[in-house]
């Protein structure tokens, strides 16, 4: 690195990058708790703004004006997305952001290769790390697009399986690896060809990795999307870190490594919460079967007890302790504000209210926490699975809103089904269970839920938001 970069001493640039790295670490630490997460986001964003700003000032590739113009366009798009995307659509937005990070890494690595090959200087370290960045970045980009499409409903969210799928994946992985080896070992093989600066072997690698990314995510069902999103987040970080080595940029290496490591840790936690291995998620599949409402009624043999908001209000009137268990159905119905209002009314009446949060409820890690925080539910009221499960036997009423697989007691039974061994919220141990759903349809796993037919369970059918708001109105009238 030259002593002076764009008029800025190299030592100053290194110091600014160090400060940015410290801000990344502090921001990541703050994001480990819901209360400090907003501050962590701001600190991390400040660190990135500092790193990007100083990089733009010292670059000699493009004029600062042009780079700042690009930053303004990107910032405008980011702000627009943040302001317009509904909270229920946040998982697919996170998936897209993961993909953009991976795609950017692959393109930047390719651009650096083109520049390097144009000068005729072949550096082994750069070509090797560029190959890794292209492989990981391309898999991340296209895999994230498929994941976002599944979450948004534009791609079938079932597990699409076919004969020989593992062999097909292995074929494209081998093709990408071979192209990467060719790039590293024989970078100037086509040196006499005018298009050699185009680096054909690199783009063969990118094409093969892109197809591999699609093939990796297509067979994964919607129930596993939280794990996939976390893993793709890790991939985007690894792609950024390898691109940092290509560009010899320390702050990109630091940021990418932090994202990659934290995403991998989160993926492991998510897998443990589902009692599944990462290999099982990618090669096992879940959510392959589904039953119609009529078939569900036959399965439950007419043992379903229905209730109404009026009856639920009377049940709540004599309760001392209530636990609310939200699921993805609450997110779809946008019922979190009505649920928060019901919680406040019950607390004003002297009822002890808590929320039982399953780690994989929703379609991305922390989905339920984000929704409830949006509705101003105090963080102190949110209890994870390990905290809340021992208390269900002392709970008068549990209200399950749009949750299914995460409260399915069949997961506790010995067997080999999609939910076998998955830790679930043992809501059936409460004195009374109220389940608010549109129908008896199963969750993403396609497994019927015996909870619905238990003697202490009452099914409150209807849209989550409308039903909860009706219950709130009735409770207000009687208190």
Coordinates of C-alpha atoms in Angstrom, one line a residue:
X1 CA 0.0 0.0 0.0
X2 CA 1.4 3.3 -0.9
X3 CA 2.3 5.8 1.8
X4 CA -0.2 8.3 0.4
X5 CA -3.6 7.2 -1.0
X6 CA -5.7 9.9 -2.6
X7 CA -3.9 12.4 -0.4
X8 CA -4.7 10.4 2.8
X9 CA -1.7 8.8 4.6
X10 CA -1.9 4.9 4.7
X11 CA -1.6 4.9 8.5
X12 CA -4.7 7.1 8.7
X13 CA -6.6 4.8 6.4
X14 CA -5.5 1.7 8.5
X15 CA -6.7 3.5 11.7
X16 CA -10.1 4.3 10.2
X17 CA -10.5 0.7 9.1
X18 CA -9.6 -0.4 12.6
X19 CA -12.2 1.9 14.1
X20 CA -14.8 0.6 11.7
X21 CA -13.9 -3.0 12.7
X22 CA -14.3 -2.1 16.3
X23 CA -17.7 -0.6 15.6
X24 CA -18.7 -3.8 13.7
X25 CA -17.8 -5.9 16.7
X26 CA -19.6 -3.7 19.2
X27 CA -22.7 -3.5 16.9
X28 CA -22.8 -7.3 16.6
X29 CA -22.5 -7.6 20.4
X30 CA -25.4 -5.3 20.9
X31 CA -27.6 -7.2 18.4
X32 CA -27.5 -10.3 20.6
X33 CA -30.3 -8.8 22.8
X34 CA -33.6 -7.3 21.6
X35 CA -33.3 -4.3 23.8
X36 CA -29.9 -3.2 22.5
X37 CA -30.4 -4.5 18.9
X38 CA -31.5 -1.1 17.5
X39 CA -28.4 0.5 18.9
X40 CA -26.3 -2.3 17.5
X41 CA -27.8 -1.7 14.0
X42 CA -26.9 2.0 14.2
X43 CA -23.4 1.4 15.4
X44 CA -22.7 -1.2 12.7
X45 CA -24.2 1.0 10.0
X46 CA -22.0 3.9 11.3
X47 CA -19.0 1.7 11.0
X48 CA -19.8 0.7 7.5
X49 CA -20.6 4.3 6.5
X50 CA -17.1 5.3 7.9
X51 CA -15.4 2.5 6.0
X52 CA -17.2 3.2 2.7
X53 CA -16.7 6.9 3.0
X54 CA -12.9 6.8 3.5
X55 CA -12.6 4.1 0.8
X56 CA -14.4 6.4 -1.7
X57 CA -12.1 9.3 -0.8
X58 CA -8.9 7.3 -1.5
X59 CA -9.9 5.3 -4.5
X60 CA -8.4 6.1 -7.9
X61 CA -10.5 3.8 -10.0
X62 CA -13.5 6.1 -10.4
X63 CA -14.1 9.7 -9.6
X64 CA -15.5 10.3 -6.1
X65 CA -18.4 12.1 -7.6
X66 CA -19.5 9.1 -9.6
X67 CA -19.0 6.8 -6.6
X68 CA -21.0 9.1 -4.3
X69 CA -23.7 9.2 -7.0
X70 CA -23.9 5.4 -6.9
X71 CA -24.0 5.4 -3.1
X72 CA -26.9 7.9 -3.1
X73 CA -28.9 5.7 -5.6
X74 CA -28.2 2.6 -3.5
X75 CA -29.1 4.5 -0.2
X76 CA -32.3 5.8 -1.8
X77 CA -33.4 2.2 -2.8
X78 CA -32.5 0.9 0.6
X79 CA -34.5 3.6 2.4
X80 CA -37.4 3.0 0.1
X81 CA -37.4 -0.7 0.8
X82 CA -37.1 -0.2 4.5
X83 CA -40.1 2.2 4.5
X84 CA -42.4 0.2 2.2
X85 CA -41.8 -3.5 2.9
X86 CA -44.2 -4.9 5.4
X87 CA -42.9 -6.6 8.5
X88 CA -44.4 -9.9 7.3
X89 CA -42.3 -9.6 4.2
X90 CA -39.0 -8.9 6.1
X91 CA -37.7 -12.5 5.7
X92 CA -37.7 -12.4 1.9
X93 CA -36.1 -8.9 2.0
X94 CA -33.4 -10.3 4.2
X95 CA -33.0 -13.1 1.7
X96 CA -32.6 -10.6 -1.1
X97 CA -30.0 -8.6 0.9
X98 CA -28.0 -11.8 1.4
X99 CA -28.2 -12.5 -2.4
X100 CA -27.1 -8.9 -3.3
X101 CA -24.1 -9.3 -1.0
X102 CA -23.1 -12.6 -2.7
X103 CA -23.7 -11.2 -6.2
X104 CA -21.7 -8.1 -5.5
X105 CA -18.7 -10.2 -4.3
X106 CA -18.8 -12.4 -7.4
X107 CA -18.9 -9.4 -9.7
X108 CA -16.1 -7.5 -7.8
X109 CA -13.9 -10.5 -7.9
X110 CA -14.5 -10.9 -11.6
X111 CA -13.7 -7.3 -12.3
X112 CA -10.5 -7.5 -10.4
X113 CA -9.5 -10.6 -12.4
X114 CA -10.2 -8.7 -15.6
X115 CA -8.1 -5.8 -14.5
X116 CA -5.3 -8.1 -13.4
X117 CA -5.3 -10.2 -16.6
X118 CA -5.3 -7.0 -18.6
X119 CA -2.0 -6.1 -17.1
X120 CA -0.6 -9.6 -17.7
X121 CA 0.2 -10.0 -14.0
X122 CA -1.0 -13.3 -12.7
X123 CA -1.0 -13.6 -8.9
X124 CA -1.8 -17.0 -7.5
X125 CA -3.3 -15.6 -4.2
X126 CA -5.7 -13.3 -6.1
X127 CA -6.9 -15.9 -8.6
X128 CA -7.4 -18.5 -5.9
X129 CA -9.4 -16.2 -3.6
X130 CA -11.3 -14.8 -6.6
X131 CA -12.4 -18.3 -7.5
X132 CA -13.7 -18.9 -4.0
X133 CA -15.5 -15.5 -4.0
X134 CA -17.1 -16.4 -7.4
X135 CA -18.2 -19.8 -6.2
X136 CA -19.6 -18.7 -2.8
X137 CA -21.0 -15.5 -4.1
X138 CA -22.9 -17.0 -7.1
X139 CA -24.3 -19.8 -4.9
X140 CA -25.5 -17.2 -2.4
X141 CA -27.0 -14.9 -5.0
X142 CA -29.1 -17.5 -6.8
X143 CA -29.9 -19.5 -3.7
X144 CA -31.1 -16.4 -2.0
X145 CA -33.3 -15.5 -5.0
X146 CA -35.0 -18.9 -4.8
X147 CA -35.4 -18.7 -1.0
X148 CA -36.9 -15.2 -1.3
X149 CA -39.2 -16.4 -4.0
X150 CA -40.4 -19.3 -1.9
X151 CA -41.0 -17.0 1.1
X152 CA -42.9 -14.5 -1.2
X153 CA -45.0 -17.2 -2.8
X154 CA -43.7 -16.7 -6.4
X155 CA -41.8 -20.0 -6.2
X156 CA -43.4 -23.2 -4.9
X157 CA -42.5 -23.4 -1.2
X158 CA -42.8 -27.2 -1.1
X159 CA -39.7 -29.5 -1.1
X160 CA -39.2 -30.2 -4.8
X161 CA -37.5 -33.6 -5.0
X162 CA -36.4 -35.6 -8.1
X163 CA -34.5 -38.8 -8.8
X164 CA -30.7 -38.3 -8.9
X165 CA -30.8 -34.8 -7.4
X166 CA -27.7 -35.3 -5.3
X167 CA -25.7 -36.5 -8.4
X168 CA -26.9 -33.4 -10.4
X169 CA -25.7 -31.1 -7.6
X170 CA -22.4 -32.9 -7.4
X171 CA -21.9 -32.6 -11.1
X172 CA -22.3 -28.8 -11.1
X173 CA -20.2 -28.5 -8.0
X174 CA -17.4 -30.5 -9.7
X175 CA -17.7 -28.3 -12.8
X176 CA -17.4 -25.1 -10.7
X177 CA -14.4 -26.5 -8.9
X178 CA -12.7 -27.6 -12.1
X179 CA -13.2 -24.2 -13.6
X180 CA -11.7 -22.7 -10.5
X181 CA -8.7 -25.0 -10.7
X182 CA -8.2 -24.1 -14.3
X183 CA -8.3 -20.4 -13.4
X184 CA -5.6 -20.9 -10.8
X185 CA -3.3 -23.3 -12.6
X186 CA -3.6 -22.1 -16.2
X187 CA -4.7 -18.4 -16.0
X188 CA -2.9 -17.5 -19.3
X189 CA -4.0 -20.6 -21.3
X190 CA -5.9 -18.4 -23.7
X191 CA -3.4 -15.6 -23.7
X192 CA -3.2 -15.3 -27.5
X193 CA -7.0 -14.9 -27.8
X194 CA -8.3 -11.3 -27.8
X195 CA -11.0 -12.2 -25.3
X196 CA -8.6 -13.5 -22.8
X197 CA -9.1 -10.5 -20.6
X198 CA -12.7 -11.7 -20.3
X199 CA -11.4 -14.6 -18.1
X200 CA -13.7 -17.3 -19.5
X201 CA -12.9 -19.9 -16.9
X202 CA -14.1 -17.6 -14.1
X203 CA -17.4 -17.1 -15.8
X204 CA -17.8 -20.8 -16.4
X205 CA -17.3 -21.1 -12.6
X206 CA -19.9 -18.5 -12.0
X207 CA -22.4 -20.1 -14.3
X208 CA -22.0 -23.6 -12.7
X209 CA -22.1 -22.1 -9.2
X210 CA -25.3 -20.2 -10.1
X211 CA -27.1 -23.3 -11.2
X212 CA -25.8 -25.1 -8.1
X213 CA -27.3 -22.3 -5.9
X214 CA -30.7 -22.9 -7.5
X215 CA -30.5 -26.6 -7.2
X216 CA -29.4 -26.4 -3.5
X217 CA -32.5 -24.4 -2.4
X218 CA -35.2 -25.7 -4.7
X219 CA -35.5 -29.0 -2.8
X220 CA -35.9 -27.4 0.6
X221 CA -39.4 -26.9 2.0
X222 CA -40.8 -23.7 3.6
X223 CA -40.4 -25.1 7.1
X224 CA -36.6 -25.0 6.7
X225 CA -36.5 -21.5 5.4
X226 CA -35.3 -20.0 8.7
X227 CA -32.2 -22.2 8.6
X228 CA -31.6 -21.5 4.9
X229 CA -31.8 -17.8 5.4
X230 CA -29.3 -18.0 8.3
X231 CA -26.9 -20.1 6.3
X232 CA -27.1 -17.9 3.2
X233 CA -26.4 -15.0 5.4
X234 CA -23.2 -16.8 6.5
X235 CA -22.4 -17.5 2.8
X236 CA -22.7 -13.8 1.9
X237 CA -20.2 -12.9 4.7
X238 CA -17.7 -15.5 3.5
X239 CA -18.0 -14.2 -0.1
X240 CA -17.3 -10.7 1.2
X241 CA -14.3 -11.9 3.2
X242 CA -12.8 -13.7 0.3
X243 CA -13.3 -10.6 -1.9
X244 CA -11.5 -8.6 0.8
X245 CA -8.5 -10.8 0.2
X246 CA -8.8 -10.3 -3.6
X247 CA -8.8 -6.5 -3.1
X248 CA -6.4 -6.6 -0.1
X249 CA -9.0 -4.7 1.9
X250 CA -8.8 -5.3 5.6
X251 CA -12.2 -3.8 6.6
X252 CA -14.0 -6.1 4.0
X253 CA -12.2 -9.1 5.5
X254 CA -13.2 -8.1 9.0
X255 CA -16.8 -7.4 8.1
X256 CA -17.2 -10.5 6.0
X257 CA -15.6 -12.8 8.6
X258 CA -17.9 -11.4 11.3
X259 CA -21.0 -11.9 9.2
X260 CA -19.9 -15.4 8.1
X261 CA -19.1 -16.6 11.6
X262 CA -22.2 -15.1 13.2
X263 CA -24.4 -16.5 10.4
X264 CA -22.9 -20.0 10.9
X265 CA -23.4 -19.8 14.6
X266 CA -27.0 -18.8 14.1
X267 CA -27.5 -21.6 11.6
X268 CA -26.2 -24.2 14.2
X269 CA -28.6 -22.7 16.8
X270 CA -31.5 -22.9 14.4
X271 CA -30.7 -26.6 13.6
X272 CA -30.5 -27.5 17.2
X273 CA -33.8 -25.8 17.8
X274 CA -35.3 -28.0 15.1
X275 CA -33.3 -31.1 16.3
X276 CA -32.0 -31.5 12.8
X277 CA -28.5 -31.5 11.3
X278 CA -27.5 -29.1 8.6
X279 CA -27.0 -32.0 6.2
X280 CA -30.6 -33.2 6.9
X281 CA -31.9 -29.7 6.0
X282 CA -30.1 -29.7 2.7
X283 CA -30.6 -33.3 1.7
X284 CA -33.6 -34.5 3.7
X285 CA -36.5 -32.3 2.9
X286 CA -39.6 -31.5 4.9
X287 CA -43.1 -30.4 4.1
X288 CA -43.5 -32.9 1.3
X289 CA -47.1 -33.9 2.2
X290 CA -50.3 -32.0 2.8
X291 CA -53.8 -32.9 3.6
X292 CA -57.1 -31.2 2.7
X293 CA -59.4 -29.8 5.3
X294 CA -61.8 -32.8 4.8
X295 CA -59.0 -35.3 5.3
X296 CA -57.9 -33.4 8.4
X297 CA -61.4 -33.7 9.8
X298 CA -61.4 -37.4 9.2
X299 CA -58.0 -37.7 10.9
X300 CA -59.3 -35.9 14.0
X301 CA -62.4 -38.2 14.0
X302 CA -64.8 -35.3 14.9
X303 CA -63.0 -34.6 18.2
X304 CA -62.6 -31.0 17.4
X305 CA -64.2 -28.5 19.9
X306 CA -64.9 -25.1 18.5
X307 CA -65.4 -21.9 20.5
X308 CA -66.2 -18.2 19.9
X309 CA -64.7 -14.9 20.9
X310 CA -67.5 -14.5 23.5
X311 CA -66.7 -17.8 25.1
X312 CA -63.0 -17.1 25.1
X313 CA -63.6 -13.8 26.8
X314 CA -65.5 -15.6 29.6
X315 CA -62.6 -18.1 29.9
X316 CA -60.1 -15.2 30.2
X317 CA -62.3 -13.5 32.8
X318 CA -61.5 -16.2 35.4
X319 CA -57.8 -16.7 34.4
X320 CA -54.9 -15.6 36.6
X321 CA -52.1 -16.5 34.1
X322 CA -52.2 -16.4 30.3
X323 CA -49.5 -17.3 27.8
X324 CA -49.8 -16.1 24.2
X325 CA -47.9 -18.2 21.6
X326 CA -47.6 -16.5 18.2
X327 CA -46.8 -18.1 14.9
X328 CA -46.4 -17.3 11.3
X329 CA -50.2 -17.0 11.0
X330 CA -50.1 -14.0 13.2
X331 CA -47.6 -12.4 10.9
X332 CA -49.7 -13.1 7.8
X333 CA -52.8 -11.7 9.4
X334 CA -50.9 -8.7 10.8
X335 CA -52.5 -9.4 14.2
X336 CA -49.7 -8.3 16.4
X337 CA -51.2 -5.0 17.4
X338 CA -54.5 -6.6 18.4
X339 CA -52.6 -9.2 20.3
X340 CA -50.6 -6.5 22.1
X341 CA -53.8 -4.7 23.0
X342 CA -55.4 -7.8 24.4
X343 CA -52.2 -8.4 26.5
X344 CA -52.5 -4.9 27.9
X345 CA -56.2 -5.3 28.8
X346 CA -55.5 -8.5 30.6
X347 CA -52.6 -7.0 32.5
X348 CA -54.7 -4.1 33.5
X349 CA -57.2 -6.6 34.9
X350 CA -54.5 -8.2 37.0
X351 CA -53.7 -11.2 34.8
X352 CA -50.1 -12.3 34.5
X353 CA -49.4 -12.4 30.7
X354 CA -46.3 -13.7 29.0
X355 CA -45.4 -14.7 25.4
X356 CA -43.9 -18.1 24.5
X357 CA -41.5 -17.7 21.5
X358 CA -40.3 -20.7 19.6
X359 CA -36.9 -20.1 17.9
X360 CA -38.1 -21.1 14.5
X361 CA -41.6 -19.6 14.7
X362 CA -42.1 -17.6 11.5
X363 CA -39.9 -17.6 8.5
X364 CA -36.6 -16.2 9.8
X365 CA -34.8 -16.1 13.1
X366 CA -36.4 -13.6 15.5
X367 CA -39.4 -13.1 13.3
X368 CA -42.0 -13.1 16.2
X369 CA -39.8 -10.9 18.3
X370 CA -39.6 -8.3 15.6
X371 CA -43.4 -8.3 15.1
X372 CA -44.1 -8.0 18.8
X373 CA -41.5 -5.3 19.3
X374 CA -43.3 -3.4 16.5
X375 CA -46.5 -3.6 18.5
X376 CA -44.6 -2.3 21.6
X377 CA -44.8 -5.5 23.6
X378 CA -42.2 -5.3 26.4
X379 CA -39.1 -7.4 25.9
X380 CA -39.5 -8.7 29.4
X381 CA -42.7 -10.4 28.4
X382 CA -41.0 -12.6 25.8
X383 CA -39.9 -16.0 27.0
X384 CA -38.0 -18.5 24.9
X385 CA -38.8 -22.3 24.8
X386 CA -36.6 -23.3 27.7
X387 CA -38.0 -20.6 29.9
X388 CA -41.7 -21.0 29.1
X389 CA -42.1 -24.8 28.8
X390 CA -41.8 -25.5 32.6
X391 CA -44.6 -23.0 33.3
X392 CA -47.3 -24.3 31.1
X393 CA -48.6 -26.7 33.7
X394 CA -49.3 -23.7 36.0
X395 CA -50.9 -21.7 33.2
X396 CA -54.7 -21.2 33.1
X397 CA -55.0 -20.3 29.4
X398 CA -52.7 -20.5 26.4
X399 CA -53.7 -18.6 23.3
X400 CA -52.0 -20.0 20.2
X401 CA -52.2 -17.6 17.2
X402 CA -51.3 -19.0 13.9
X403 CA -48.7 -21.5 15.2
X404 CA -48.8 -25.1 14.2
X405 CA -45.6 -27.2 14.0
X406 CA -44.0 -25.5 16.9
X407 CA -46.8 -26.6 19.2
X408 CA -47.3 -30.1 17.7
X409 CA -47.0 -32.6 20.6
X410 CA -46.3 -35.4 18.1
X411 CA -42.7 -34.1 18.0
X412 CA -42.3 -35.5 21.5
X413 CA -43.1 -39.0 20.3
X414 CA -40.6 -41.6 19.2
X415 CA -40.5 -42.0 15.5
X416 CA -38.9 -40.8 12.3
X417 CA -41.4 -38.2 11.0
X418 CA -40.5 -34.7 9.9
X419 CA -41.0 -33.3 13.4
X420 CA -39.7 -36.3 15.4
X421 CA -37.4 -35.0 18.2
X422 CA -38.0 -31.3 17.4
X423 CA -38.2 -29.3 20.6
X424 CA -41.8 -27.8 20.8
X425 CA -43.8 -25.6 23.1
X426 CA -45.7 -27.9 25.4
X427 CA -48.9 -25.8 25.4
X428 CA -51.1 -28.8 25.8
X429 CA -50.1 -29.0 29.5
X430 CA -52.1 -25.8 30.3
X431 CA -55.6 -26.0 31.8
X432 CA -57.2 -24.5 28.6
X433 CA -55.7 -24.1 25.2
X434 CA -57.3 -21.7 22.6
X435 CA -56.0 -22.2 19.1
X436 CA -56.8 -19.4 16.6
X437 CA -56.4 -20.7 13.0
X438 CA -58.2 -20.3 9.7
X439 CA -58.7 -24.1 9.3
X440 CA -57.4 -27.5 10.4
X441 CA -54.7 -27.5 7.8
X442 CA -51.3 -28.7 8.9
X443 CA -48.2 -26.6 9.1
X444 CA -45.2 -26.6 6.7
X445 CA -44.3 -30.2 7.8
X446 CA -47.7 -31.5 6.5
X447 CA -48.1 -33.4 9.8
X448 CA -51.5 -33.4 11.6
X449 CA -51.5 -31.8 15.0
X450 CA -53.0 -33.9 17.8
X451 CA -53.2 -30.7 20.0
X452 CA -56.3 -29.7 18.0
X453 CA -58.3 -32.7 19.2
X454 CA -57.2 -32.6 22.9
X455 CA -59.9 -32.4 25.5
X456 CA -58.6 -29.1 26.8
X457 CA -58.2 -27.5 23.4
X458 CA -60.8 -25.2 21.8
X459 CA -60.4 -24.1 18.2
X460 CA -61.2 -20.5 17.4
X461 CA -61.5 -20.4 13.6
X462 CA -61.0 -17.2 11.7
X463 CA -58.6 -14.5 10.5
X464 CA -56.1 -13.7 13.2
X465 CA -56.4 -10.0 13.1
X466 CA -60.2 -9.9 12.9
X467 CA -60.7 -12.5 15.5
X468 CA -58.3 -11.0 18.0
X469 CA -59.8 -7.5 17.5
X470 CA -63.3 -8.9 18.1
X471 CA -62.0 -10.5 21.3
X472 CA -60.5 -7.2 22.3
X473 CA -63.7 -5.3 21.7
X474 CA -65.8 -7.9 23.7
X475 CA -63.3 -7.7 26.6
X476 CA -63.5 -3.9 26.6
X477 CA -67.3 -4.0 26.7
X478 CA -67.4 -6.3 29.7
X479 CA -64.7 -4.5 31.7

